[in-house]
Structure formats: structure tokens, C-alpha cells
PDB file of C-alpha atoms and ligand atoms in Angstrom:
ATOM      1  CA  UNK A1476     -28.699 -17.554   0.885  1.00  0.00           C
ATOM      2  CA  UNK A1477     -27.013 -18.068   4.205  1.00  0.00           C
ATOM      3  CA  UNK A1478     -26.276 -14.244   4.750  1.00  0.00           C
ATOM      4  CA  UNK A1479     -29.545 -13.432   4.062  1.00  0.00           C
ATOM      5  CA  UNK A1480     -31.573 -15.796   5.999  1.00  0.00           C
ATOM      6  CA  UNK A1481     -34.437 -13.866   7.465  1.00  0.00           C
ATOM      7  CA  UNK A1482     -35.056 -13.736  11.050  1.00  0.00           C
ATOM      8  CA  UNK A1483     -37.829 -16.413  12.525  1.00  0.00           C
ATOM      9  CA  UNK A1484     -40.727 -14.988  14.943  1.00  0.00           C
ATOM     10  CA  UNK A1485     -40.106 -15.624  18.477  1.00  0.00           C
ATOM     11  CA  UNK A1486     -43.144 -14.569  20.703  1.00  0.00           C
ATOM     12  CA  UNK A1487     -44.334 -15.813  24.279  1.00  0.00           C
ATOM     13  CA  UNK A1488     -47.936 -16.997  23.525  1.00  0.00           C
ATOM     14  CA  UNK A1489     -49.153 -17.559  26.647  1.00  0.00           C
ATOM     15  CA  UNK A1490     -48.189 -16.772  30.412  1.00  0.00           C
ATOM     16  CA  UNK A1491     -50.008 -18.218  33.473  1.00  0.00           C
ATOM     17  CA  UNK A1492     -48.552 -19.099  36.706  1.00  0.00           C
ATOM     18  CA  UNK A1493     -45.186 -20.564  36.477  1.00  0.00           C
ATOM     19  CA  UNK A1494     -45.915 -21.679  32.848  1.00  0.00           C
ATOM     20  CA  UNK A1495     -44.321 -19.727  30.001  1.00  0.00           C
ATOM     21  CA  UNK A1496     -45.635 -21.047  26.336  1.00  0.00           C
ATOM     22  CA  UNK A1497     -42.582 -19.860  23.249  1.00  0.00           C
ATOM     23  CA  UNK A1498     -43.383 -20.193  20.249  1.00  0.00           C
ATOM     24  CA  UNK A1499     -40.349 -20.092  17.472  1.00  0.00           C
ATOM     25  CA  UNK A1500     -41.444 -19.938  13.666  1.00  0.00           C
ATOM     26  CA  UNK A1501     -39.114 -19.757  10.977  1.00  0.00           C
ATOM     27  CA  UNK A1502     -39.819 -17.806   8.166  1.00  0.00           C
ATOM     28  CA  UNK A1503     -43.283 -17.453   6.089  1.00  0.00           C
ATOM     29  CA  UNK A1504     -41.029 -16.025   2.812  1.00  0.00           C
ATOM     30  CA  UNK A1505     -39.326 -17.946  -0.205  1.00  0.00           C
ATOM     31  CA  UNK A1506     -39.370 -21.719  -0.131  1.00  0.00           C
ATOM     32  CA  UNK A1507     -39.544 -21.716   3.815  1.00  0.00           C
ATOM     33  CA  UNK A1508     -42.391 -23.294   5.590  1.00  0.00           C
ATOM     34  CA  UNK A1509     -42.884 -21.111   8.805  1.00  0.00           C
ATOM     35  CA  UNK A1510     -41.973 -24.367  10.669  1.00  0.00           C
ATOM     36  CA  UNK A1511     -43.243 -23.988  14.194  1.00  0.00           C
ATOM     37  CA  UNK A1512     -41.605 -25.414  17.286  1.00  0.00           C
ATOM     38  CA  UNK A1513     -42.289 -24.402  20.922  1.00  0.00           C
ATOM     39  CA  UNK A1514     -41.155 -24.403  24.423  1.00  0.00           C
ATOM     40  CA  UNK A1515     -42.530 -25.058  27.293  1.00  0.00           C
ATOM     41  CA  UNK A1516     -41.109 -23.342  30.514  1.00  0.00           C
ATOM     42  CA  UNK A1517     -42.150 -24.192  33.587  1.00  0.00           C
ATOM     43  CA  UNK A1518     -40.652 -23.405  37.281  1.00  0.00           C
ATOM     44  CA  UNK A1519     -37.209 -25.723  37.088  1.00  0.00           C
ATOM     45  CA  UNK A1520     -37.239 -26.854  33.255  1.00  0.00           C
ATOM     46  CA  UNK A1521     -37.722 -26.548  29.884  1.00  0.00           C
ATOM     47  CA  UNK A1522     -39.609 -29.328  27.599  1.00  0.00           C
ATOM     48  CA  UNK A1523     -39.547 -28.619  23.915  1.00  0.00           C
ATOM     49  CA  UNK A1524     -41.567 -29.482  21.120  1.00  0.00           C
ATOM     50  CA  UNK A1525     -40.172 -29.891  17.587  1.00  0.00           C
ATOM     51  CA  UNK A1526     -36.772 -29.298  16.345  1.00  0.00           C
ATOM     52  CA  UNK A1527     -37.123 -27.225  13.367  1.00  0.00           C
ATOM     53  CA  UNK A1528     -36.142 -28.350   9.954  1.00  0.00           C
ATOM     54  CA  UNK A1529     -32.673 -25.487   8.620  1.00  0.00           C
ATOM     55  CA  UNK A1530     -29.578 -25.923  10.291  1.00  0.00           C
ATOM     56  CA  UNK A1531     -29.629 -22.278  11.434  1.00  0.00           C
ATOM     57  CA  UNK A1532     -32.974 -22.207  13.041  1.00  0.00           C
ATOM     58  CA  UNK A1533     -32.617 -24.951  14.442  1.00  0.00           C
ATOM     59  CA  UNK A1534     -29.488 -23.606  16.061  1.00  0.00           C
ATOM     60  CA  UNK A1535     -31.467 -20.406  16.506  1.00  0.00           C
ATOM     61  CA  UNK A1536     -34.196 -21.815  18.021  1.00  0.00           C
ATOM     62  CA  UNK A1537     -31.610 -23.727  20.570  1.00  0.00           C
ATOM     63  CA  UNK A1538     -29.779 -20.819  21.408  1.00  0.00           C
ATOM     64  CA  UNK A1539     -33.146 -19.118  22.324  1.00  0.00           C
ATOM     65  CA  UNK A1540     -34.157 -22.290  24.652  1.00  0.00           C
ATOM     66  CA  UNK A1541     -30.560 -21.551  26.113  1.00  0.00           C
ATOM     67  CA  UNK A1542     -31.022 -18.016  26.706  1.00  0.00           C
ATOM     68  CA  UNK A1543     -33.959 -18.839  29.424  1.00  0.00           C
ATOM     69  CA  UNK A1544     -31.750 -20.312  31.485  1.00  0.00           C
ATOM     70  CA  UNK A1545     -33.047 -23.044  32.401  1.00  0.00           C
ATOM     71  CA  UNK A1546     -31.976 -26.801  31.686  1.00  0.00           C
ATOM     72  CA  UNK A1547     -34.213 -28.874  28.704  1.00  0.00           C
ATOM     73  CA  UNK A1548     -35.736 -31.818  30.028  1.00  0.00           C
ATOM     74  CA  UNK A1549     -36.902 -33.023  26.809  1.00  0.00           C
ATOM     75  CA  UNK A1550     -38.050 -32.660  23.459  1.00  0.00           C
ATOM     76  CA  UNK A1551     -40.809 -34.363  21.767  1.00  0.00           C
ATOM     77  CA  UNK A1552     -40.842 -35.284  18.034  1.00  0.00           C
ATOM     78  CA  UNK A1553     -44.208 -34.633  16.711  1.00  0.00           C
ATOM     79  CA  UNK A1554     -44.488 -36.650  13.890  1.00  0.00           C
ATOM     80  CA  UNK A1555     -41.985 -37.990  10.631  1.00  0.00           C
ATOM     81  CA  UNK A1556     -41.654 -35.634   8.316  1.00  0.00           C
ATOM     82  CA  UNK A1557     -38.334 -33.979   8.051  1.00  0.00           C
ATOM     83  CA  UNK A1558     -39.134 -30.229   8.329  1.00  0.00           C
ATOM     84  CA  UNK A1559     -39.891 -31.224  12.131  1.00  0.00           C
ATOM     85  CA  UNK A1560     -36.578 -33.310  12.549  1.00  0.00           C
ATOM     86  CA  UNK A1561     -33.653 -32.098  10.404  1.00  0.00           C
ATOM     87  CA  UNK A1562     -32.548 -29.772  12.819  1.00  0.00           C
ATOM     88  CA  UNK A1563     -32.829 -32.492  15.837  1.00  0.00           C
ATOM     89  CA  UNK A1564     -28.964 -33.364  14.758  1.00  0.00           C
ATOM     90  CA  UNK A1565     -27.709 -29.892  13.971  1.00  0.00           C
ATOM     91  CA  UNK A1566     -28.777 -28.664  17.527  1.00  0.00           C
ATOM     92  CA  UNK A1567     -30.025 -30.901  19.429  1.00  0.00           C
ATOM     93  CA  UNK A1568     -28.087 -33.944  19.858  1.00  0.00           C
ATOM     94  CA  UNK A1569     -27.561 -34.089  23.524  1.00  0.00           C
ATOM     95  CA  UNK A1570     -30.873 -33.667  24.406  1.00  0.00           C
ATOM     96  CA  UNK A1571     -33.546 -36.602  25.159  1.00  0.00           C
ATOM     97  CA  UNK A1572     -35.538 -36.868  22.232  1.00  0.00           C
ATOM     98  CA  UNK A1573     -39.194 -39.052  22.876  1.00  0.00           C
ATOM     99  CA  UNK A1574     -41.759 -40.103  19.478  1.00  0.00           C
ATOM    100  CA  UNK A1575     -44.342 -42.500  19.166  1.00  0.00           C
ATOM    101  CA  UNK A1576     -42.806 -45.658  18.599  1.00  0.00           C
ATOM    102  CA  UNK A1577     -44.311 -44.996  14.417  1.00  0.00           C
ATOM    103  CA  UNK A1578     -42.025 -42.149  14.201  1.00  0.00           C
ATOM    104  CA  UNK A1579     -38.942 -43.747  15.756  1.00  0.00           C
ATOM    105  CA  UNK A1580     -39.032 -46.782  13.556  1.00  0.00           C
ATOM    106  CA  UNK A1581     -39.442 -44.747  10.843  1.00  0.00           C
ATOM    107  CA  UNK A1582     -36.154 -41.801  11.731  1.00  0.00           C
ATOM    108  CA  UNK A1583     -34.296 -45.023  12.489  1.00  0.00           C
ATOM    109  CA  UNK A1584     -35.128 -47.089   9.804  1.00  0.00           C
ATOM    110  CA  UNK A1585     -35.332 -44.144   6.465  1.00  0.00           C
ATOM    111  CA  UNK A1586     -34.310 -40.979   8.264  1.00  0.00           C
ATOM    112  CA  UNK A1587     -30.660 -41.000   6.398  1.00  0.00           C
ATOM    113  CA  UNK A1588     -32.398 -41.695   3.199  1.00  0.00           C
ATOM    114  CA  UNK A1589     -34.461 -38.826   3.271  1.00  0.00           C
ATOM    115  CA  UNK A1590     -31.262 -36.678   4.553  1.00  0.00           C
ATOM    116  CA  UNK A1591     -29.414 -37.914   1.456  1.00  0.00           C
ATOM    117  CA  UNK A1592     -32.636 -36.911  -0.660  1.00  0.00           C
ATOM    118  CA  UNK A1593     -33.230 -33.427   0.762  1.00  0.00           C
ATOM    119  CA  UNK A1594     -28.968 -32.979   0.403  1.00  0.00           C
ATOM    120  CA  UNK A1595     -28.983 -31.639  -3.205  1.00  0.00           C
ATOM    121  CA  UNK A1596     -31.749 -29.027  -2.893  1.00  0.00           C
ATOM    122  CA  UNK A1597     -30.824 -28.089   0.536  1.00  0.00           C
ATOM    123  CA  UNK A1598     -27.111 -28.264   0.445  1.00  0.00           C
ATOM    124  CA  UNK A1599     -25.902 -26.686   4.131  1.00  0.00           C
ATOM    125  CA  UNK A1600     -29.379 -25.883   5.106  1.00  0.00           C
ATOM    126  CA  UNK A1601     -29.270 -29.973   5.948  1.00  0.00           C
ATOM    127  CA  UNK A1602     -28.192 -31.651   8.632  1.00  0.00           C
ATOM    128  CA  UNK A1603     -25.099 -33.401   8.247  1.00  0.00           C
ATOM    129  CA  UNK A1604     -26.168 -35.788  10.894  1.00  0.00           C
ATOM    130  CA  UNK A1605     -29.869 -37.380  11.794  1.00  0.00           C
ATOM    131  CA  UNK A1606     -30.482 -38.076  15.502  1.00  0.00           C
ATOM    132  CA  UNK A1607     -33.172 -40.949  16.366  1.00  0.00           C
ATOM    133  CA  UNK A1608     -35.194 -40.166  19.073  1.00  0.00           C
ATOM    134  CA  UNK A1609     -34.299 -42.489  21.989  1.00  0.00           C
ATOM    135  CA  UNK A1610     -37.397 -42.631  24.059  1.00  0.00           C
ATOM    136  CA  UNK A1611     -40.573 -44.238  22.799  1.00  0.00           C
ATOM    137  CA  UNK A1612     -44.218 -43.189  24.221  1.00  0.00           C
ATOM    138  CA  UNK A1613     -45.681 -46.569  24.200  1.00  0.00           C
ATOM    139  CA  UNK A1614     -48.402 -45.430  26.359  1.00  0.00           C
ATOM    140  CA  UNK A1615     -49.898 -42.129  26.081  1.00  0.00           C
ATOM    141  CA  UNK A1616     -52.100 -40.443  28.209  1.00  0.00           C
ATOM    142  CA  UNK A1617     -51.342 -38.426  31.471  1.00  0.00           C
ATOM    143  CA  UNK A1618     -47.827 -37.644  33.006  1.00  0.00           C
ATOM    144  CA  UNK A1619     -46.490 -34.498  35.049  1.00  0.00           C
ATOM    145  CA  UNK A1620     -43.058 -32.757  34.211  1.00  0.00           C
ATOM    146  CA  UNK A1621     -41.989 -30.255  36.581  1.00  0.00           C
ATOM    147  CA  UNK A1622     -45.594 -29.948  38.572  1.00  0.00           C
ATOM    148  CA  UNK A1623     -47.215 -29.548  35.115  1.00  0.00           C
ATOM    149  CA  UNK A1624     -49.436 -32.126  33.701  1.00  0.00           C
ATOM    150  CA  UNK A1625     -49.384 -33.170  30.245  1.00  0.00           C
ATOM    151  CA  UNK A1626     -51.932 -35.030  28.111  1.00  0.00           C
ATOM    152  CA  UNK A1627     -50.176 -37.178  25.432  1.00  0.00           C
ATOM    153  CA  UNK A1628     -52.232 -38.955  22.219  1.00  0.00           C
ATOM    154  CA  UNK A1629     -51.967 -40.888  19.214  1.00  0.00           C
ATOM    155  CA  UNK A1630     -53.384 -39.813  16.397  1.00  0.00           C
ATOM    156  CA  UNK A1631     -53.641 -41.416  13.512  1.00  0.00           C
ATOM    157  CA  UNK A1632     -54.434 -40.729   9.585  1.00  0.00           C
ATOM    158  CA  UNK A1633     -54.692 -37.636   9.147  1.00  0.00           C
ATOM    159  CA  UNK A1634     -52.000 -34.930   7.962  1.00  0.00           C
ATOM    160  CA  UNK A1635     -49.344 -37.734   8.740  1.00  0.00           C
ATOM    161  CA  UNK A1636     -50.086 -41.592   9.662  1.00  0.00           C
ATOM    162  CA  UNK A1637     -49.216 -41.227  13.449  1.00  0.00           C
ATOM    163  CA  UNK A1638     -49.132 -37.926  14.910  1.00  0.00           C
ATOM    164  CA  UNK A1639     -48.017 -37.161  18.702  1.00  0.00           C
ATOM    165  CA  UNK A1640     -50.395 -33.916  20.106  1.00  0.00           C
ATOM    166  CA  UNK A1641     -49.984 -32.890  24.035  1.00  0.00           C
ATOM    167  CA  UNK A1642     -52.343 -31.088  25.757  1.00  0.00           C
ATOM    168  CA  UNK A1643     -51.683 -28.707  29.051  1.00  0.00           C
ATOM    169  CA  UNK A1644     -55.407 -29.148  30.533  1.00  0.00           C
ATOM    170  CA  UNK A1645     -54.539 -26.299  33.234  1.00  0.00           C
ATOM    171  CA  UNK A1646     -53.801 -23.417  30.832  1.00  0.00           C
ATOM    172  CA  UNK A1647     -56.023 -24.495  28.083  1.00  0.00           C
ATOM    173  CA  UNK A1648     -52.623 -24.973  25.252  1.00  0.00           C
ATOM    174  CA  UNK A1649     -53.023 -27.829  22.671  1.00  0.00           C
ATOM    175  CA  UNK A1650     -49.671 -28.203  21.132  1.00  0.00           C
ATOM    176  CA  UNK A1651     -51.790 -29.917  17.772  1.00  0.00           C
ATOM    177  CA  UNK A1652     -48.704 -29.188  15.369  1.00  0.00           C
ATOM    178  CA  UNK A1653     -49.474 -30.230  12.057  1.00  0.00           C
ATOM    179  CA  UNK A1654     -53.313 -31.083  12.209  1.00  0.00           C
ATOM    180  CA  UNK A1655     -53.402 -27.157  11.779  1.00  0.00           C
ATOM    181  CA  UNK A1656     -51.517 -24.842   9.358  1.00  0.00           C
ATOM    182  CA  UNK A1657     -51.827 -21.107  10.748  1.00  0.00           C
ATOM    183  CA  UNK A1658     -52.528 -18.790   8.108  1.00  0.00           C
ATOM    184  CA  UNK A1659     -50.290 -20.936   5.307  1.00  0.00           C
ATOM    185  CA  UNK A1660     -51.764 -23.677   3.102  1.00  0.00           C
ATOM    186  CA  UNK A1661     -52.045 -27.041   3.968  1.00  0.00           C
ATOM    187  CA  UNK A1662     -49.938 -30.417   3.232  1.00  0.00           C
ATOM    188  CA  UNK A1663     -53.028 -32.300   2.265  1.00  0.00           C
ATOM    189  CA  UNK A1664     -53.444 -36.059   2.481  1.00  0.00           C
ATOM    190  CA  UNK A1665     -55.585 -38.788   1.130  1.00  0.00           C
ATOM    191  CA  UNK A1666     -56.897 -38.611   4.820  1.00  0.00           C
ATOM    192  CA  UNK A1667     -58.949 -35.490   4.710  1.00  0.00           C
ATOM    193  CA  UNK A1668     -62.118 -36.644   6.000  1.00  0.00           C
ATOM    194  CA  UNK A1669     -60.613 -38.255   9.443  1.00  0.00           C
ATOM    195  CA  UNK A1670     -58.588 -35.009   9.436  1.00  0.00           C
ATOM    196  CA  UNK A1671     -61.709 -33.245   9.246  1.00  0.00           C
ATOM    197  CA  UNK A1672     -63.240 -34.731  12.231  1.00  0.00           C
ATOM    198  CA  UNK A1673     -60.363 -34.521  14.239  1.00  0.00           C
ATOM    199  CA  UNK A1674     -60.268 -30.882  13.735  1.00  0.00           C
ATOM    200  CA  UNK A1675     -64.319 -31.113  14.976  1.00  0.00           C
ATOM    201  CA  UNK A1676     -63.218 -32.773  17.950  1.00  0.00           C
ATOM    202  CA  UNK A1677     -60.694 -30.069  18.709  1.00  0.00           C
ATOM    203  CA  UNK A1678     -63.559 -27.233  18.085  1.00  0.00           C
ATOM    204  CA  UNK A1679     -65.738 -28.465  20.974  1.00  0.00           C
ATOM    205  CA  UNK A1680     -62.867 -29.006  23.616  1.00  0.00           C
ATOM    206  CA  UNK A1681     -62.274 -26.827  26.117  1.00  0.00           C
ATOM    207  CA  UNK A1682     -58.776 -25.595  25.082  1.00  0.00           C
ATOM    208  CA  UNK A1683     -58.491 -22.198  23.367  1.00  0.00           C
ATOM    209  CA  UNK A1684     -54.842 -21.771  22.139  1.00  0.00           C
ATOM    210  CA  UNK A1685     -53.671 -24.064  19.481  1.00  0.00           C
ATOM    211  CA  UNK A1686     -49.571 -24.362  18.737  1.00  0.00           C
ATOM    212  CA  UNK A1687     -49.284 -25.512  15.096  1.00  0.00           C
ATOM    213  CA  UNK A1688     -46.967 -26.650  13.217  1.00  0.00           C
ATOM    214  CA  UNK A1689     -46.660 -24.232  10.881  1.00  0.00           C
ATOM    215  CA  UNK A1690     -47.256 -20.470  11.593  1.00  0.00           C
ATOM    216  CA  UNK A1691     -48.414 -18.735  14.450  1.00  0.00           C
ATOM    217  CA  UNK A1692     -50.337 -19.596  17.163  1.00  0.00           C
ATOM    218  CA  UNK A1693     -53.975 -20.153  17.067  1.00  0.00           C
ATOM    219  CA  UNK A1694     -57.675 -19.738  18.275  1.00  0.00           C
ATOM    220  CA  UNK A1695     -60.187 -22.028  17.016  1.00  0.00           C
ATOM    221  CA  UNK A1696     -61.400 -19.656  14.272  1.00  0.00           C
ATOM    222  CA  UNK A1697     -58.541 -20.768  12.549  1.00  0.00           C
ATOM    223  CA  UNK A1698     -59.437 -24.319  13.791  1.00  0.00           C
ATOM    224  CA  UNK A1699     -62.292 -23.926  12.023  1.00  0.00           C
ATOM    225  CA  UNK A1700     -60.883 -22.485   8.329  1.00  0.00           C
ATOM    226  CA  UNK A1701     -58.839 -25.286   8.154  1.00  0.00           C
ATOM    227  CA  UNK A1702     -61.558 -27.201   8.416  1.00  0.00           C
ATOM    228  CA  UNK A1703     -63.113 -25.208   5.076  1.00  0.00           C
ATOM    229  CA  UNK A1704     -60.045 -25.377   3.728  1.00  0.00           C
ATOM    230  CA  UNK A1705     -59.778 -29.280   4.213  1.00  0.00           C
ATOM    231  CA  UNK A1706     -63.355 -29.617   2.977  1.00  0.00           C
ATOM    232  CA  UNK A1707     -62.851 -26.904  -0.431  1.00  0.00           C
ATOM    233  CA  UNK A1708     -59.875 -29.143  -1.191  1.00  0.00           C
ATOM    234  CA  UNK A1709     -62.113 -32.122  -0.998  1.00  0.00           C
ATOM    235  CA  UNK A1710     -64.615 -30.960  -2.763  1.00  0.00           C
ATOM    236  CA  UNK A1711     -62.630 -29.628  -5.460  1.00  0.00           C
ATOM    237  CA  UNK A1712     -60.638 -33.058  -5.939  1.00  0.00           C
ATOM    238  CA  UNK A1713     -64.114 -34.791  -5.905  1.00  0.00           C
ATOM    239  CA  UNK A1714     -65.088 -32.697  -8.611  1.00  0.00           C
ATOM    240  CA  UNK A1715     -61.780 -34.076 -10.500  1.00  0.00           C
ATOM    241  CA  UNK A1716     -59.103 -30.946 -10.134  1.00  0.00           C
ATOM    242  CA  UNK A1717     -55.853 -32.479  -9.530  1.00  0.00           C
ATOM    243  CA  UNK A1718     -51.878 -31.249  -9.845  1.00  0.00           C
ATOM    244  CA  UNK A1719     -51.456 -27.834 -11.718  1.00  0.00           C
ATOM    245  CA  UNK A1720     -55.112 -27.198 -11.665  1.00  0.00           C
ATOM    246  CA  UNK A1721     -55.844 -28.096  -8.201  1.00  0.00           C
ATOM    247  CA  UNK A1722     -52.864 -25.619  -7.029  1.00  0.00           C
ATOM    248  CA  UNK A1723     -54.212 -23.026  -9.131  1.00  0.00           C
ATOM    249  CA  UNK A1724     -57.849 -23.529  -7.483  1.00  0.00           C
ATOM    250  CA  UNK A1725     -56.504 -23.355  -4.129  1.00  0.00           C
ATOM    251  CA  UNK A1726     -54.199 -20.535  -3.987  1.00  0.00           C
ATOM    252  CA  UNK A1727     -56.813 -18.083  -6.193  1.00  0.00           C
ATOM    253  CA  UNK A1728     -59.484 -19.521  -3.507  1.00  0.00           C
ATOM    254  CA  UNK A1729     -57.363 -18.870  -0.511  1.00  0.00           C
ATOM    255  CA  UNK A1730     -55.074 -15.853  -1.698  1.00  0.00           C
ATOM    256  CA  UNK A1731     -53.787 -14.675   1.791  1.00  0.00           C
ATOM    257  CA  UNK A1732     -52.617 -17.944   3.026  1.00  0.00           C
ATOM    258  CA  UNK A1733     -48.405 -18.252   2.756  1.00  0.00           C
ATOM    259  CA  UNK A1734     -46.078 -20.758   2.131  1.00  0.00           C
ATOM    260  CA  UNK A1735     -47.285 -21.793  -1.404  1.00  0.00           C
ATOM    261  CA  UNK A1736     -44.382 -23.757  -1.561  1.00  0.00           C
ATOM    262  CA  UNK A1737     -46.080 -26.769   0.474  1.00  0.00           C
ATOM    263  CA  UNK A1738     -47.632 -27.767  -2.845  1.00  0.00           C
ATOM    264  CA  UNK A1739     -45.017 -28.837  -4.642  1.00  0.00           C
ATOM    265  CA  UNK A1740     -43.832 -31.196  -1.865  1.00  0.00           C
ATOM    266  CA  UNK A1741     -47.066 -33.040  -1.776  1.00  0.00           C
ATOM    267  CA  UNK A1742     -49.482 -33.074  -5.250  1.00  0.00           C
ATOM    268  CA  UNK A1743     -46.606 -35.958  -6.628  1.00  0.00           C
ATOM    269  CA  UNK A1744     -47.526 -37.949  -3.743  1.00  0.00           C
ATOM    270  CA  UNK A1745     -51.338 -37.114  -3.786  1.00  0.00           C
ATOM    271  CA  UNK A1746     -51.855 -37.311  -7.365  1.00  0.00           C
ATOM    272  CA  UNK A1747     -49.222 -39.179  -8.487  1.00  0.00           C
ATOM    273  CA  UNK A1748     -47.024 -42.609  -7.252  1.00  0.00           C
ATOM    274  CA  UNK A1749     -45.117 -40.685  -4.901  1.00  0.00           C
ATOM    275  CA  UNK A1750     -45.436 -42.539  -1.277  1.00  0.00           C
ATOM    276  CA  UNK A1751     -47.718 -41.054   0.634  1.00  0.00           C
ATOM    277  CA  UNK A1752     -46.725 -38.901   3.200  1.00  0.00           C
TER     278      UNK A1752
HETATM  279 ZN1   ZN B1988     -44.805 -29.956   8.945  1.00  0.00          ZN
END
């Protein structure tokens, strides 16, 4: 596989001012996830989000931080799972790394477990090193990087237990990561319904560009059909569809959405004893 990797998507989704938004999404095709991760340029610096989860995107998506010439600040960690945080070793090891304090505990206290786990599917593609963020946001809310100010929260149970988002008020750009899937299916949870209103919330705010966490980025239409999508899914396991069946409902109900894959990672752990998450 490694010679034939396909290329991500690299695209500058929004300009204004000094503020450049990147977005770099690995690939929508085989078993990949279109992982999203982003950069924020502004006049002096360079404050990531996400580290990608294959060794060579994330060194991909380093080397394209690299090529703007201008030093990284930071890098936030999103949330737990590992397709946002293999590639923090790989590539980004000398960088400072902040998390809610949920997701640092967590790296810290099971992240070379679940390197261990992913090892036998993934072989190379893993890291062969995990990197625990080092800062913790204890208190989110407003801070300014480089004469740009950020809006940091909390959110909890929805598409993970605690979930960092960041807002830039000034440019309208709601780095949301994996609240919404762009145009692939979603990772659902036994949290749908909070999810759901979250994603209402998000509708009637003033921002207009959504980063994801997984494809490209997005206006609130797509906002809004994960919402139906959340809501079908629901629906669907209300009416008693689960594993095989349940996949088999959603992908002939939503046939252009990508990254199929995503099922297989989480029906054990919605239907079955899997741990959640
Ligand atoms: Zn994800």
C-alpha cells in the first residue's frame, strides 16, 4: 500500500485579512477516513488543529504547515480517538500539543494500548511512538494568538464524551471537527439526541464555514443533513435495526456519502459490549 497511497486534498478555505484557513484531508477511498486537520495562519504564526491519523499524512500534512513558512505555535487535539492523534508522534513531536484535560488523561493513561491495538491492522501506517499532549485547557473560553481571537468550548456527549471546538468570531470559521462528517457517514453514538441539538445550536449561530473532522469543509446545509442523518439513524434503531441491517439501511438511504468503512469501527461498540467510544 505505501507506494500507492493516494494524495490528500489540500485547499485554502477561507482568506480574510491576515487570516489564511488550510484545510488538509486525507483520502475519501479504501479503508481511509478523509481525516480532516487544519491550519490556521495568521500574520507571525501558525496554530494547527488535529494531527491526522497515517504516518504519511501526518508527515504530509507537516511538511505542508512547513512549506508556509511560518513557525507553529500550537496544535490543538480535538478530541480521543486515534484517527485525530496517531500521527501527533510521527510528525509532530516537537510541537506544543494542548486537549481538554478528558483527552489528556485519556492519551496518557490508554493511548499506547490503543497503538498496540491498531498495530496489527495498520502495521507502518502506525505510529511507532504516541505523544501526550502537554498543555491542558482547564478553562475555555476567549484567548488571542497572534492578534486573532479564539473561542474555545467543552462539549460534551455527543460524537465523543468531551470534544474541544474553537471558534474565530471575526471570520465566521467554526473548527466543529467531529460533531460534523462532510459528505461521509457518521461514527454514531448512543448520544444522538444531545448531538442533535448541538448541531441546532450551531444552525442558528452566526458562523458560516464549518471545518470538520472528516471531509471537506462545510456550510450549514450540510450542518443540517447531518442532523437528518443523526435523526434517520435514530429512528431506524428505534424501530429495532441494529449491526448488519442497520449498515445496510444507512448506506442504501444515504448512497453518496463515503467512507463506509466508519461502520465497522463503531456498530461492535453501539450494538454490542464494545466500550463506547
Ligand atoms: Zn474522527
Amino acid at each position: 500500500m505505501s507506494v500507492s497511497l493516494p494524495d490528500p486534498i489540500i485547499l485554502i478555505a477561507k482568506q480574510a485579512g491576515d487570516v489564511r484557513i488550510h484545510s488538509f484531508i486525507a483520502p475519501f477511498t479504501y479503508d481511509n477516513l478523509a481525516n480532516a486537520t487544519h491550519i490556521i495562519e495568521s500574520k507571525n504564526a501558525l496554530v494547527l488543529v488535529d494531527g491526522q491519523f497515517l504516518v504519511p499524512y501526518a508527515r504530509k500534512f507537516r511538511a505542508y504547515a512547513d512549506s508556509l513558512g511560518k513557525p507553529i505555535d500550537r496544535l490543538y487535539l480535538s478530541h480521543r480517538h486515534p484517527d485525530h492523534w496517531f500521527g501527533l508522534g510521527p510528525a509532530f513531536s516537537d510541537i506544543d500539543i494542548y486537549a481538554l484535560p478528558e483527552t489528556i488523561d485519556y492519551v496518557k493513561q490508554e493511548g499506547e494500548a490503543s497503538r498496540k491495538d491498531h498495530l496489527p491492522k495498520m502495521g507502518t501506517l502506525a505510529p511507532d511512538t504516541i505523544v501526550v499532549p502537554q498543555n491542558s485547557i482547564t478553562t475555555p473560553g476567549e484567548y488571542t494568538i497572534d492578534g486573532v481571537k479564539y473561542i474555545f468550548d467543552r462539549v460534551v456527549d455527543t460524537e465523543i464524551d468531551f470534544l474541544l471546538t474553537i471558534r474565530i468570531p471575526a471570520i465566521g470559521v467554526y473548527f466543529v471537527q467531529d460533531l460534523l462528517y462532510s459528505d461521509t457517514h457518521l461514527y454514531l453514538t448512543k448520544d444522538i439526541e444531545n448531538w442533535i441539538r448541538v448541531l441546532q445550536v450551531m444552525l442558528l449561530s452566526d458562523y458560516d464555514l464549518f471545518m470538520p473532522g472528516h471531509g471537506l469543509p462545510a456550510d450549514k446545509n450540510e450542518v443540517a443533513k447531518n442532523i437528518e442523518y443523526l435523526s434517520a439513524a435514530k429512528q431506524a434503531i428505534a424501530n429495532g435495526l441494529t449491526k448488519g441491517i442497520f449498515k445496510n439501511y444507512m448506506i442504501k438511504r444515504y448512497p453518496a456519502r463515503l467512507c463506509p468503512g466508519i461502520f465497522d469501527i463503531y456498530l461492535p461498540r453501539l450494538f454490542g459490549t464494545a466500550g463506547q467510544y
